[in-house]
Coordinates of C-alpha atoms and ligand atoms in Angstrom, one line a residue:
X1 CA 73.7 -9.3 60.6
X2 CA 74.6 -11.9 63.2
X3 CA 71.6 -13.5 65.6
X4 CA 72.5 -16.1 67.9
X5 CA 71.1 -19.2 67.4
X6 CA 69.4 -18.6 70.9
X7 CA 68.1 -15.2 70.5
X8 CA 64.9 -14.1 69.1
X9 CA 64.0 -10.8 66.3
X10 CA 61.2 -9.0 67.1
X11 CA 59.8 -5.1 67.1
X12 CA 57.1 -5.4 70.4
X13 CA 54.4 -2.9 70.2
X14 CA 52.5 -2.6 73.6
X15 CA 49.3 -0.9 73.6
X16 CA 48.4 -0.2 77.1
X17 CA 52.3 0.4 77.4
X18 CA 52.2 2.6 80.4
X19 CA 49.6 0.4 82.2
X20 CA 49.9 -1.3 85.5
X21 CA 50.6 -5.2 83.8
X22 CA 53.2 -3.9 81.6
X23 CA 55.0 -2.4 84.1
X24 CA 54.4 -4.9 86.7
X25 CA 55.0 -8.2 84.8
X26 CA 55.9 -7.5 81.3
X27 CA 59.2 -5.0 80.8
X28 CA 60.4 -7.3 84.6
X29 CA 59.4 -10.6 82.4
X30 CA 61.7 -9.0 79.2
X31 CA 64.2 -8.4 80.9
X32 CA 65.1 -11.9 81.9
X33 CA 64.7 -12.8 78.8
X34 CA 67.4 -10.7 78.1
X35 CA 69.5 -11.5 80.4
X36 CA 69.1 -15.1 79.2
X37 CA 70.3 -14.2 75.8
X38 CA 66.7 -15.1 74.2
X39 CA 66.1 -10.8 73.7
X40 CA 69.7 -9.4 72.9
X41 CA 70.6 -7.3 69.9
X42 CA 67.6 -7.1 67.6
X43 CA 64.8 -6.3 69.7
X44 CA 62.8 -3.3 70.3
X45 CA 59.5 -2.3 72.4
X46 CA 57.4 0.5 71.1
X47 CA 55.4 1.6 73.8
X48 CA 52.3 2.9 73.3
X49 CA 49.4 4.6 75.3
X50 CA 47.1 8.0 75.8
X51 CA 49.9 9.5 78.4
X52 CA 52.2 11.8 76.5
X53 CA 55.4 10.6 77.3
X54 CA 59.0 11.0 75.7
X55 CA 61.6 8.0 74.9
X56 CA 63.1 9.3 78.2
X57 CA 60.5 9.5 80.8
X58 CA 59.1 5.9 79.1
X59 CA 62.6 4.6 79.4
X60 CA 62.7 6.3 83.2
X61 CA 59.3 4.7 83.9
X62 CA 60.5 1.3 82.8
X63 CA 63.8 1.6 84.9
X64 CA 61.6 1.8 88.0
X65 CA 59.3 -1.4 86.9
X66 CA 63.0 -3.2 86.8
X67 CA 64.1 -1.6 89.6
X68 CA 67.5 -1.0 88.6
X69 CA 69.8 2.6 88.3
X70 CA 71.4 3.8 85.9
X71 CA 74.5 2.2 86.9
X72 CA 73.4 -0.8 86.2
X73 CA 75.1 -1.8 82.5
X74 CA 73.1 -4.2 81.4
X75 CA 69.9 -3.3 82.4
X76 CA 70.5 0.2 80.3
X77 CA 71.4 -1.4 77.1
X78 CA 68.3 -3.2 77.7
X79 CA 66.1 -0.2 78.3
X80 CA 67.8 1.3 75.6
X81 CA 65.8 -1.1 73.0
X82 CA 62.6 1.2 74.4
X83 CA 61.0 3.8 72.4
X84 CA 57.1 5.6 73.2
X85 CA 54.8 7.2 70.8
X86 CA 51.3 8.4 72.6
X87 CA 49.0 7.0 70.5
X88 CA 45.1 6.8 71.2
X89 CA 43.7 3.1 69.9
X90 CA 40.5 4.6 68.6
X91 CA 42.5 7.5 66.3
X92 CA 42.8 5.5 63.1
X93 CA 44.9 8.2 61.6
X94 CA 47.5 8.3 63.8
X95 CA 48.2 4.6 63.4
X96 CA 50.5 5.8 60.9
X97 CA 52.6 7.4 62.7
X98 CA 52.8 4.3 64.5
X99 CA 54.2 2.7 61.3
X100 CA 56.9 5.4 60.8
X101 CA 58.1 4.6 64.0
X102 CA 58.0 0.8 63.6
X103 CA 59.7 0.9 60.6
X104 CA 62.7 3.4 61.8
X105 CA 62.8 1.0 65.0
X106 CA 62.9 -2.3 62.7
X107 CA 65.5 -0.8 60.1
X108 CA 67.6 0.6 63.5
X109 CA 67.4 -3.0 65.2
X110 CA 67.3 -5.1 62.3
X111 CA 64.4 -7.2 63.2
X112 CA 63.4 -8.6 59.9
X113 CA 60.0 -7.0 60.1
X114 CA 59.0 -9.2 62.7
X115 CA 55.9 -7.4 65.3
X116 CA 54.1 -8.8 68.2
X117 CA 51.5 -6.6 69.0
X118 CA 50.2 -7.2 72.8
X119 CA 47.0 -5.8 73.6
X120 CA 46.7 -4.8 77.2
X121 CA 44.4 -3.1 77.3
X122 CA 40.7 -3.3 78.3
X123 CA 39.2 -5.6 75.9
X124 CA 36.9 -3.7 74.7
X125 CA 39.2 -2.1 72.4
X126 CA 40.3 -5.4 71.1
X127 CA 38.9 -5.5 68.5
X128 CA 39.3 -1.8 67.0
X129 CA 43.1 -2.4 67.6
X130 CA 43.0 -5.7 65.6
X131 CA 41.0 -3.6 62.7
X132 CA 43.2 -0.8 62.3
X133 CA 46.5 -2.7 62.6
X134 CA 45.5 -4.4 59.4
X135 CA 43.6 -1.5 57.5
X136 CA 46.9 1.4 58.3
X137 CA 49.5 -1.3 57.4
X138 CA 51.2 -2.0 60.2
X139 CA 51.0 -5.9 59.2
X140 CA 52.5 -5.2 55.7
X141 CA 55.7 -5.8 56.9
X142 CA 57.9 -8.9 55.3
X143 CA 58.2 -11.0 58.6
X144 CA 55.9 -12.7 61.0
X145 CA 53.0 -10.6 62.5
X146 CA 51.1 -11.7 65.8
X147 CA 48.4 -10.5 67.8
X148 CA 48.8 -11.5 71.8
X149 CA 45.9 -10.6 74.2
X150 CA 45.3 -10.5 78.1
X151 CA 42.1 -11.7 78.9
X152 CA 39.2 -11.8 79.3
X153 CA 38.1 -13.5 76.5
X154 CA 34.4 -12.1 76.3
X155 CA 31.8 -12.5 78.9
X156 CA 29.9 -14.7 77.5
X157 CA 30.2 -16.9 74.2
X158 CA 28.1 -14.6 72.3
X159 CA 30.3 -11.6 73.0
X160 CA 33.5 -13.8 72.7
X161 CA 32.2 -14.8 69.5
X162 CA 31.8 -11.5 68.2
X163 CA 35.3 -10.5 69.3
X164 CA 36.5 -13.3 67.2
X165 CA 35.0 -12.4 64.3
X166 CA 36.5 -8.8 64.4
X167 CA 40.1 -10.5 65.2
X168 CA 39.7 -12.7 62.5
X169 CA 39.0 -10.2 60.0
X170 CA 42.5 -9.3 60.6
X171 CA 44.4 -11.9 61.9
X172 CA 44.3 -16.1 61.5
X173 CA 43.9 -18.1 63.9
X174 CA 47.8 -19.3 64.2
X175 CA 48.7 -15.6 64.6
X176 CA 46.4 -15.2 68.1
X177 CA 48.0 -15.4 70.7
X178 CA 45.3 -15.6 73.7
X179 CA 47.1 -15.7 77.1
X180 CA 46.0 -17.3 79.9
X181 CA 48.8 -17.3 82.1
X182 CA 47.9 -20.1 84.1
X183 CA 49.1 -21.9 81.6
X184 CA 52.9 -20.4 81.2
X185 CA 52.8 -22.0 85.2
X186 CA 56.1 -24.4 85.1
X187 CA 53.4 -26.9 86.8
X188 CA 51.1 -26.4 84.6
X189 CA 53.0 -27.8 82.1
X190 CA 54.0 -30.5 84.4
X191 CA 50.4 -32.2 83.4
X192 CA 51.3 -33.3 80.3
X193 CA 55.2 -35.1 81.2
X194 CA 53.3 -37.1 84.0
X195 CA 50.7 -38.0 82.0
X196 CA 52.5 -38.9 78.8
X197 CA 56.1 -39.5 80.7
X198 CA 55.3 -42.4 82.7
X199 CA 53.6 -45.3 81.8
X200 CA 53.0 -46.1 85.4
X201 CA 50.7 -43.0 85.4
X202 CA 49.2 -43.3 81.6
X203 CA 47.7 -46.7 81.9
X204 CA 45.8 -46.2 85.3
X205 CA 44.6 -42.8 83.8
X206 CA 40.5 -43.7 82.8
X207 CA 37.8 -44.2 85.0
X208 CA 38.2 -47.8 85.5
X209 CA 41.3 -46.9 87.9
X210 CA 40.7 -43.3 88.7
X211 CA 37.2 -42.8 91.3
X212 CA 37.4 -38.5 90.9
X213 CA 39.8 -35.4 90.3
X214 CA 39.7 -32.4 92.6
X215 CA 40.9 -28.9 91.1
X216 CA 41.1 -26.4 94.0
X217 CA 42.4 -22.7 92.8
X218 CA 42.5 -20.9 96.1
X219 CA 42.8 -17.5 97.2
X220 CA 43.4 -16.1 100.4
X221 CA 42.8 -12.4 99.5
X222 CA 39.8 -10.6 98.4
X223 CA 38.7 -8.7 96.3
X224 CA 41.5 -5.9 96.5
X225 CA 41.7 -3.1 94.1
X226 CA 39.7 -4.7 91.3
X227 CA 36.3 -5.0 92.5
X228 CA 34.9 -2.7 89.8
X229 CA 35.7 -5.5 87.4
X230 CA 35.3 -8.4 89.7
X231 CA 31.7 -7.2 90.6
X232 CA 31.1 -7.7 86.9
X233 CA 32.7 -10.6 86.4
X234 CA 32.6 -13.1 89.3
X235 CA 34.3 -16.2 90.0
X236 CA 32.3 -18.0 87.3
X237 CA 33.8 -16.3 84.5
X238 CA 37.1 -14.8 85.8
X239 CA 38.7 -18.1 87.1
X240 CA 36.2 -21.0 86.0
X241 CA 35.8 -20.3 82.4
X242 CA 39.2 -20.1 81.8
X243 CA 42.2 -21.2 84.3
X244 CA 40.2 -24.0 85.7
X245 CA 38.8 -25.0 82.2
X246 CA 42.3 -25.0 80.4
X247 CA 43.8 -27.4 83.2
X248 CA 40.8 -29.9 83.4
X249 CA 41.1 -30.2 79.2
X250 CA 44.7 -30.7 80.0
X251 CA 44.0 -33.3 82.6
X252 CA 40.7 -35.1 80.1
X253 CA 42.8 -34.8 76.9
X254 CA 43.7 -37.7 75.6
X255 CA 47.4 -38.7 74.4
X256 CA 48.4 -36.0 71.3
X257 CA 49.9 -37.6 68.3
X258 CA 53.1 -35.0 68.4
X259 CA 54.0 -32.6 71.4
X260 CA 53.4 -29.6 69.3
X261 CA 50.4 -27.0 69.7
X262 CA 48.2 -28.1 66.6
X263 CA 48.0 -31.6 68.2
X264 CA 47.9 -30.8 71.1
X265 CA 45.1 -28.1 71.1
X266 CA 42.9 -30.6 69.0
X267 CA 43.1 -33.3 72.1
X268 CA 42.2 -30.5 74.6
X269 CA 39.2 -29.6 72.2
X270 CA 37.9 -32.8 72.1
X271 CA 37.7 -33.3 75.6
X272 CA 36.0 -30.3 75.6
X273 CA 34.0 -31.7 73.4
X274 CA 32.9 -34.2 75.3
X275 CA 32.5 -32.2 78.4
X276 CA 28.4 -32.7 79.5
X277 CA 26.5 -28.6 79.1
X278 CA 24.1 -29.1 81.6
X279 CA 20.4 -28.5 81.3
X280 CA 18.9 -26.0 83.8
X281 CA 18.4 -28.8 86.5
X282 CA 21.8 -30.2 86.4
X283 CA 23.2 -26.9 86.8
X284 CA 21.8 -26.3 89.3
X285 CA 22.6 -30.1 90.8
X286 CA 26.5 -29.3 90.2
X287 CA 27.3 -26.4 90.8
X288 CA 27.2 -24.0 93.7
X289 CA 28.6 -20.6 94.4
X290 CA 29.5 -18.5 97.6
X291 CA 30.2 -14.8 98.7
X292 CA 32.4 -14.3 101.7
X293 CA 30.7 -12.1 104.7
X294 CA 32.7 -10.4 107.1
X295 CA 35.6 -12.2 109.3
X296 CA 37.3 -11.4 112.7
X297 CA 39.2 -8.5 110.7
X298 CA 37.8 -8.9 107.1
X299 CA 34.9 -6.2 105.8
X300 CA 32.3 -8.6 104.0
X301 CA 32.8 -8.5 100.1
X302 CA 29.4 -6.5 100.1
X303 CA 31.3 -3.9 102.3
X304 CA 34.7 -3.7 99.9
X305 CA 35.6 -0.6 98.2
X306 CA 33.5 0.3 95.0
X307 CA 30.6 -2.8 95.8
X308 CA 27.4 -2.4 95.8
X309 CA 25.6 -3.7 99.3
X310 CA 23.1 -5.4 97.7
X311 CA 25.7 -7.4 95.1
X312 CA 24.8 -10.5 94.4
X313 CA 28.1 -11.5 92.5
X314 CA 30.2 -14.8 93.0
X315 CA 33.4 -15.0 95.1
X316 CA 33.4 -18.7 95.4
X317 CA 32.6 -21.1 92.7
X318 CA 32.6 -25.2 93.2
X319 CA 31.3 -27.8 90.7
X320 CA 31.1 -31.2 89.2
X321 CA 31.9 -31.5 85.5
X322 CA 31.3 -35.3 83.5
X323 CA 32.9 -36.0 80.6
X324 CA 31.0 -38.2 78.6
X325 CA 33.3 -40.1 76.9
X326 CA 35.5 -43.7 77.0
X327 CA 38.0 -42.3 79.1
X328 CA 36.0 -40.5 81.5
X329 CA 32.1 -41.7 81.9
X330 CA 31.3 -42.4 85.7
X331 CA 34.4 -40.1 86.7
X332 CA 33.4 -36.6 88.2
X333 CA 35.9 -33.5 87.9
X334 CA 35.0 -31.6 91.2
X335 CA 36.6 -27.9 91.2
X336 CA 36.4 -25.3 93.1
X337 CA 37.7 -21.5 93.5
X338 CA 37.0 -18.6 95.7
X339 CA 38.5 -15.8 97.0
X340 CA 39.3 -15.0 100.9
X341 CA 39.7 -19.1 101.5
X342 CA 41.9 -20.2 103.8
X343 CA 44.9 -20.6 101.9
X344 CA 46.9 -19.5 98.4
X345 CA 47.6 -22.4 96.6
X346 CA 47.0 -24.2 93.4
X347 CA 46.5 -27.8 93.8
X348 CA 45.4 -31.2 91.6
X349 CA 44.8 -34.1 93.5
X350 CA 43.8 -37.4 91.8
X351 CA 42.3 -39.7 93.8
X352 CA 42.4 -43.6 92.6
X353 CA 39.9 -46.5 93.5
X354 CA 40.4 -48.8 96.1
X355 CA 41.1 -52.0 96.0
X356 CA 38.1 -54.2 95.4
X357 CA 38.9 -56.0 98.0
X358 CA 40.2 -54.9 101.3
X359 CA 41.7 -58.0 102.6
X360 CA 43.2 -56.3 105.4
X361 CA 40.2 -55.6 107.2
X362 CA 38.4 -58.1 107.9
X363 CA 37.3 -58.3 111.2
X364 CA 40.1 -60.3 112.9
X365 CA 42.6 -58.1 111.8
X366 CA 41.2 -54.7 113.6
X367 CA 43.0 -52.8 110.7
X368 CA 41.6 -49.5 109.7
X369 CA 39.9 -49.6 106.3
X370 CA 43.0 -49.1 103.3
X371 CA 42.5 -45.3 102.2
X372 CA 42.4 -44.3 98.4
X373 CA 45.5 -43.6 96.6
X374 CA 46.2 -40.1 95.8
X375 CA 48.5 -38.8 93.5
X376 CA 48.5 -34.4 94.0
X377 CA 49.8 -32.3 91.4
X378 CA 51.2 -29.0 93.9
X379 CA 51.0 -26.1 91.2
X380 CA 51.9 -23.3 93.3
X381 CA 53.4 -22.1 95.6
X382 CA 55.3 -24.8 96.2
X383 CA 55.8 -26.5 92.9
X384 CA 55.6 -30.8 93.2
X385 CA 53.9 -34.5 93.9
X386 CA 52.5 -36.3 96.7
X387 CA 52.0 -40.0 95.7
X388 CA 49.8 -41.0 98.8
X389 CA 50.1 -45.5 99.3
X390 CA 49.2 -47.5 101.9
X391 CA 52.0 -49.4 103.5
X392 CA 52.3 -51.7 106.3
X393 CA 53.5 -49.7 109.5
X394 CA 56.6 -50.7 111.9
X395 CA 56.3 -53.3 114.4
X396 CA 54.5 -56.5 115.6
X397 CA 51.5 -57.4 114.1
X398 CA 49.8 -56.3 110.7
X399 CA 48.8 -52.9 110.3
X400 CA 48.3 -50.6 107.2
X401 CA 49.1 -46.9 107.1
X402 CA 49.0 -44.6 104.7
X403 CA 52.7 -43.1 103.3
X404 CA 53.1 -39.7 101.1
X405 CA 56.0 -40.5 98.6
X406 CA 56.9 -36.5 98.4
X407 CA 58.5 -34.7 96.1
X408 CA 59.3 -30.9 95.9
X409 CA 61.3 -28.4 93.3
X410 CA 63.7 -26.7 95.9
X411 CA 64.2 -23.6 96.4
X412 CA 67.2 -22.8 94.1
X413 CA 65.2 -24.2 91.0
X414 CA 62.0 -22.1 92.4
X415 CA 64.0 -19.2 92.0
X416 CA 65.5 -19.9 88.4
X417 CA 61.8 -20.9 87.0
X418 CA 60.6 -18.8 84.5
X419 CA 57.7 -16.4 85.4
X420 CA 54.2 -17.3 83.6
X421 CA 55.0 -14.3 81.3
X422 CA 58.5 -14.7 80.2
X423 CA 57.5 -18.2 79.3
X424 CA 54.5 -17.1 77.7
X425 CA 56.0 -13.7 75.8
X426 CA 59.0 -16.3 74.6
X427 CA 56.8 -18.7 73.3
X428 CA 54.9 -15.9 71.1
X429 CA 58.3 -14.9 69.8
X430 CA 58.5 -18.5 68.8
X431 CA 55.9 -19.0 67.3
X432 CA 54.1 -21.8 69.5
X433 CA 50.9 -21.6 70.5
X434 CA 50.7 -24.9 72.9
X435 CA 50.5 -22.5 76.1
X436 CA 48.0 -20.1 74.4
X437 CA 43.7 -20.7 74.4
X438 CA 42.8 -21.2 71.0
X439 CA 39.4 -20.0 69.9
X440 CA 37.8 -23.0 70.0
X441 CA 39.1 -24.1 73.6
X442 CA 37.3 -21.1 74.8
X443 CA 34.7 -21.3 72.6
X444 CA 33.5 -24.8 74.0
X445 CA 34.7 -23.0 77.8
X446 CA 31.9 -20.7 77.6
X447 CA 29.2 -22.6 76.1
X448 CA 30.3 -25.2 79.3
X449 CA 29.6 -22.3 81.8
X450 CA 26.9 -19.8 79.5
X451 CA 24.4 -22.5 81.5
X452 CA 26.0 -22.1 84.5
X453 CA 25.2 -18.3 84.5
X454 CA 21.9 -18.5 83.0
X455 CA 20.2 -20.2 85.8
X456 CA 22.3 -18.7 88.7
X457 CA 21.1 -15.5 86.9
X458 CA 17.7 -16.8 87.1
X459 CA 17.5 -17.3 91.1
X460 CA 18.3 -14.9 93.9
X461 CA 21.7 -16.1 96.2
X462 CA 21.4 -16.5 100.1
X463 CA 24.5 -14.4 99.9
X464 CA 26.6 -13.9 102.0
X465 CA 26.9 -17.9 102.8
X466 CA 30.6 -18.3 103.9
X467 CA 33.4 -16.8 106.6
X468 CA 36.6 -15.9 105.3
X469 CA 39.4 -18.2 106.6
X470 CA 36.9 -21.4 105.3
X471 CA 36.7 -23.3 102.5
X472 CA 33.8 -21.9 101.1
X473 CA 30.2 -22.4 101.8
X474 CA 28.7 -25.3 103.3
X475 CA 27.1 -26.8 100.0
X476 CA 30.8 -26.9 98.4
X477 CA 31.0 -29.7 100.7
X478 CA 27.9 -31.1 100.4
X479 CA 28.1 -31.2 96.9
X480 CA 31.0 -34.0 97.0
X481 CA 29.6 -35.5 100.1
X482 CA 26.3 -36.2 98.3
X483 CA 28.6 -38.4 96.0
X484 CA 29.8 -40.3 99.1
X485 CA 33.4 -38.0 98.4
X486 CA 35.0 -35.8 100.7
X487 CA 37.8 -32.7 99.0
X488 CA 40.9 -34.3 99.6
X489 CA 42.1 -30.7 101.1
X490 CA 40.3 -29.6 103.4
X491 CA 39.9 -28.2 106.7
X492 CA 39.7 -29.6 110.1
X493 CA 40.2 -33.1 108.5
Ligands
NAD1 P1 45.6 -0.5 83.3 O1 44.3 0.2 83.4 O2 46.6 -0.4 84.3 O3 46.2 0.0 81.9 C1 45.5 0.2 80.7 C2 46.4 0.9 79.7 O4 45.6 1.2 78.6 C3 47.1 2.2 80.1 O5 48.4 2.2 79.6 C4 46.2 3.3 79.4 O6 46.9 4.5 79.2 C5 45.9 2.5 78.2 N1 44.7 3.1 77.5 C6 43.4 3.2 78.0 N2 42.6 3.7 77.0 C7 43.4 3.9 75.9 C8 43.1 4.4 74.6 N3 41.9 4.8 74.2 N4 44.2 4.4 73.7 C9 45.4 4.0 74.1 N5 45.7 3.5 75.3 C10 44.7 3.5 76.2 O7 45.2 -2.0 82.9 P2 46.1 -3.3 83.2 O8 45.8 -3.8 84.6 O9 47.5 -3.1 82.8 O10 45.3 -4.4 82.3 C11 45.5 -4.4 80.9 C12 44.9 -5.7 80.3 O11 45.5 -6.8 80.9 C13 43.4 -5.8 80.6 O12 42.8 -6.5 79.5 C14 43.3 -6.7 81.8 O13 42.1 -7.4 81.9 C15 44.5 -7.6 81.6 N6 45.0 -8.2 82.8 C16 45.7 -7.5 83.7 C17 46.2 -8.1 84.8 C18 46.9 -7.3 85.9 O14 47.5 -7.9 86.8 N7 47.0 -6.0 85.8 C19 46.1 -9.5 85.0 C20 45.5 -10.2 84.0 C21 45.0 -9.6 82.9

């Protein structure tokens, strides 16, 4: 057989085939992966799910996620790589079924015995999945075998544990592939060449040069469709412990020896490491949490579709986190994320020291006092920098303004970036976990925010304590001000 050196061998077996992720982000997410040349020949998705479904009405369904015809050439030869078998997870004897059809698809396709099995589905069945996989065979097969899951990763580090251990008992550690798709974000990603890329940017990187970074993850909708979940989740655990915790590690780490995922996960863990768990009164010092009321046009989150009126979950979350370490001691990490703010946007911004002395200002000079530098990592939606400096303005006399050095990806190379998923669903083909949360980066994540939850659980919110359009509640702000700090995005400035 004849594989391009660009294209990847693999038989994917989605469970939770028919649901609305699949369809919505992972067929759409193949497919250009296809029409890139990485998926081309020797490939094939197994779809799997309760629904009784033949090849054909799968393949028709699958069509209609790409939104393409039957006309359309390459798009068919792509959809015809797809093959369903109804399958429920909890059956154990029908997982061999499963292995007759894996086996005529991987002798059909060629793929070497290669299988990615992606679990999306709810995770409680995670585990039974991983189980049965092992115990009916399907991993006996001569190539690589790995296991990607959607999150969330457990609710708390007890019951993340617990689903580790059952993974483990079937798969290692290398062959989990935990998404978090935050980090398949081209800007994401971005972190690490600034950081390690410029020298310029590495050797002012510590807390003698760097005064505080701000992570603000902000939403402009609410709750939507998912408030049966959100309700039992909250912002705490379905932003904080895992999106916002993956890109502060990635911000703390220190340099990695290589640029592969072993070191690379290893620097992110030992920042995490050295990330402070606070006792119950530093938690509740540090961290403060919101629900949005009701707005000019917006029901109050207490009012939304399927949650209770008297629900005393988070939609907003902010906090200081201290890394105790070299690098870092004296340097807070604010974040903050919330939904029904008033913006959607992804941001870093890292604001420097100022100059010990300001020698500008003295009083003869009548010159505003020099503002921080502030270099802000755009994540989305516009991907790029901002490298705020204070320069001398036009004109007579001697006056300092502040100047935004600005770059932005345009809107050609916006178009051609890879979505989170085809980045992240090539990279398990690959075999490279860098973009992936290994167990003990979430392990140390929920330990970090366990406290968190255990006193908020203790004490009964004012809720609701913000309007939707804002920033979040009042004591978001205070809790930077009290530090003499101010968000470097906010409202109203
Ligand atoms: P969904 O409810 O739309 O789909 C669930 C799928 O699981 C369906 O195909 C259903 O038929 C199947 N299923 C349910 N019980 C089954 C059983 N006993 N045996 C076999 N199949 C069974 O869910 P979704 O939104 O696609 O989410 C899937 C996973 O992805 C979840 O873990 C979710 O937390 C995660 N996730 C989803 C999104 C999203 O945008 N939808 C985003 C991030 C993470």
């Amino acid at each position: 057989m004849t594989v391009l050196a660009s294209e990847r061998t693999a038989l994917f077996i989605f469970f939770g085939g028919t649901g609305d992720l699949a369809y919505r982000k992972l067929y759409p997410s193949m497919f250009n992966l296809y029409k890139k040349g990485t998926l081309r020949e020797h490939f094939a998705v197994l779809g799997t799910s309760r629904n009784k479904l033949t090849d054909a009405q799968f393949q028709e369904a699958v069509r209609k996620s790409l939104g393409t015809t039957k006309t359309d050439k390459e798009a068919e030869k792509f959809i015809s790589h797809f093959a369903y078998e109804a399958h429920d997870v909890t059956d154990q004897a029908h997982y061999s079924v499963l292995k007759d059809r894996a086996n005529e698809l991987d002798k059909k396709f060629e793929l070497q015995g290669n299988r990615i099995f992606y679990l999306s589905l709810a995770p409680s069945f995670f585990g039974v999945v991983a189980g049965y996989l092992k115990s009916e065979g399907l991993t006996d097969s001569e190539g690589f075998n790995r296991l990607v899951i959607e999150k969330p990763f457990g609710r708390d580090y007890d019951s993340a544990e617990k689903l580790n251990d059952a993974l483990s008992k079937s798969f290692e550690e290398e062959q989990i592939f935990r998404i978090d798709h935050y980090l398949g974000k081209e800007m994401i990603q971005n972190i690490e060449a600034v950081r390690f890329g410029n020298t310029l940017v590495e050797s002012l990187w510590n807390n003698r040069y760097i005064d505080n970074i701000q992570v603000t993850l902000s939403e402009k909708l609410g709750v939507e469709e998912r408030a049966s979940y959100y309700d039992n989740s909250g912002a705490l655990r379905d932003m904080v412990q895992n999106h916002i915790m993956q890109i502060v590690s990635l911000l703390a780490m220190e340099q990695p020896v290589s640029f592969t995922d072993v070191d690379i996960r290893a620097e992110k863990v030992k920042a995490l490491r050295s990330l402070r768990v606070y006792n119950v009164a530093e938690a509740s010092t540090n961290f403060v949490r919101g629900q949005y009321g009701a707005g000019d046009e917006q029901r109050a989150y207490r009012d939304e579709d399927n949650v209770p009126h008297d629900s005393t979950n988070e939609t907003f979350v902010a906090g200081k986190l201290l890394f105790d370490n070299y690098r870092w001691s004296g340097t807070p990490f604010y974040i903050r994320t919330g939904k029904m703010l008033a913006d959607k946007f992804t941001r870093v911004d890292v604001v420097f020291k100022k100059p010990l002395i300001d020698i500008f200002s003295f009083p003869q000079n009548h010159n505003a006092p020099l503002e921080a530098n502030v270099l802000t990592m755009y994540i989305e939606p516009h991907a790029g920098f901002s490298l705020r400096l204070n320069a001398k303005t036009n004109g007579q006399g001697f006056q300092t303004a502040p100047i935004d050095l600005d770059y932005f990806v345009d809107d050609a190379d916006s178009k051609a970036t890879p979505e989170p998923y085809e980045r992240l669903i090539h990279d398990a083909m690959k075999g490279d976990g860098t973009n992936f949360s290994s167990w003990q980066e979430v392990s140390y994540a929920w330990r970090f925010v366990d406290q968190i939850r255990k006193v908020w659980d203790l004490q009964q919110p004012q809720f609701p304590n913000y309007t939707p359009g804002s920033m979040g509640p009042a004591s978001a702000d205070e809790l930077i001000q009290r530090d003499h700090r101010q968000w470097v995005y906010r409202l109203n400035k």
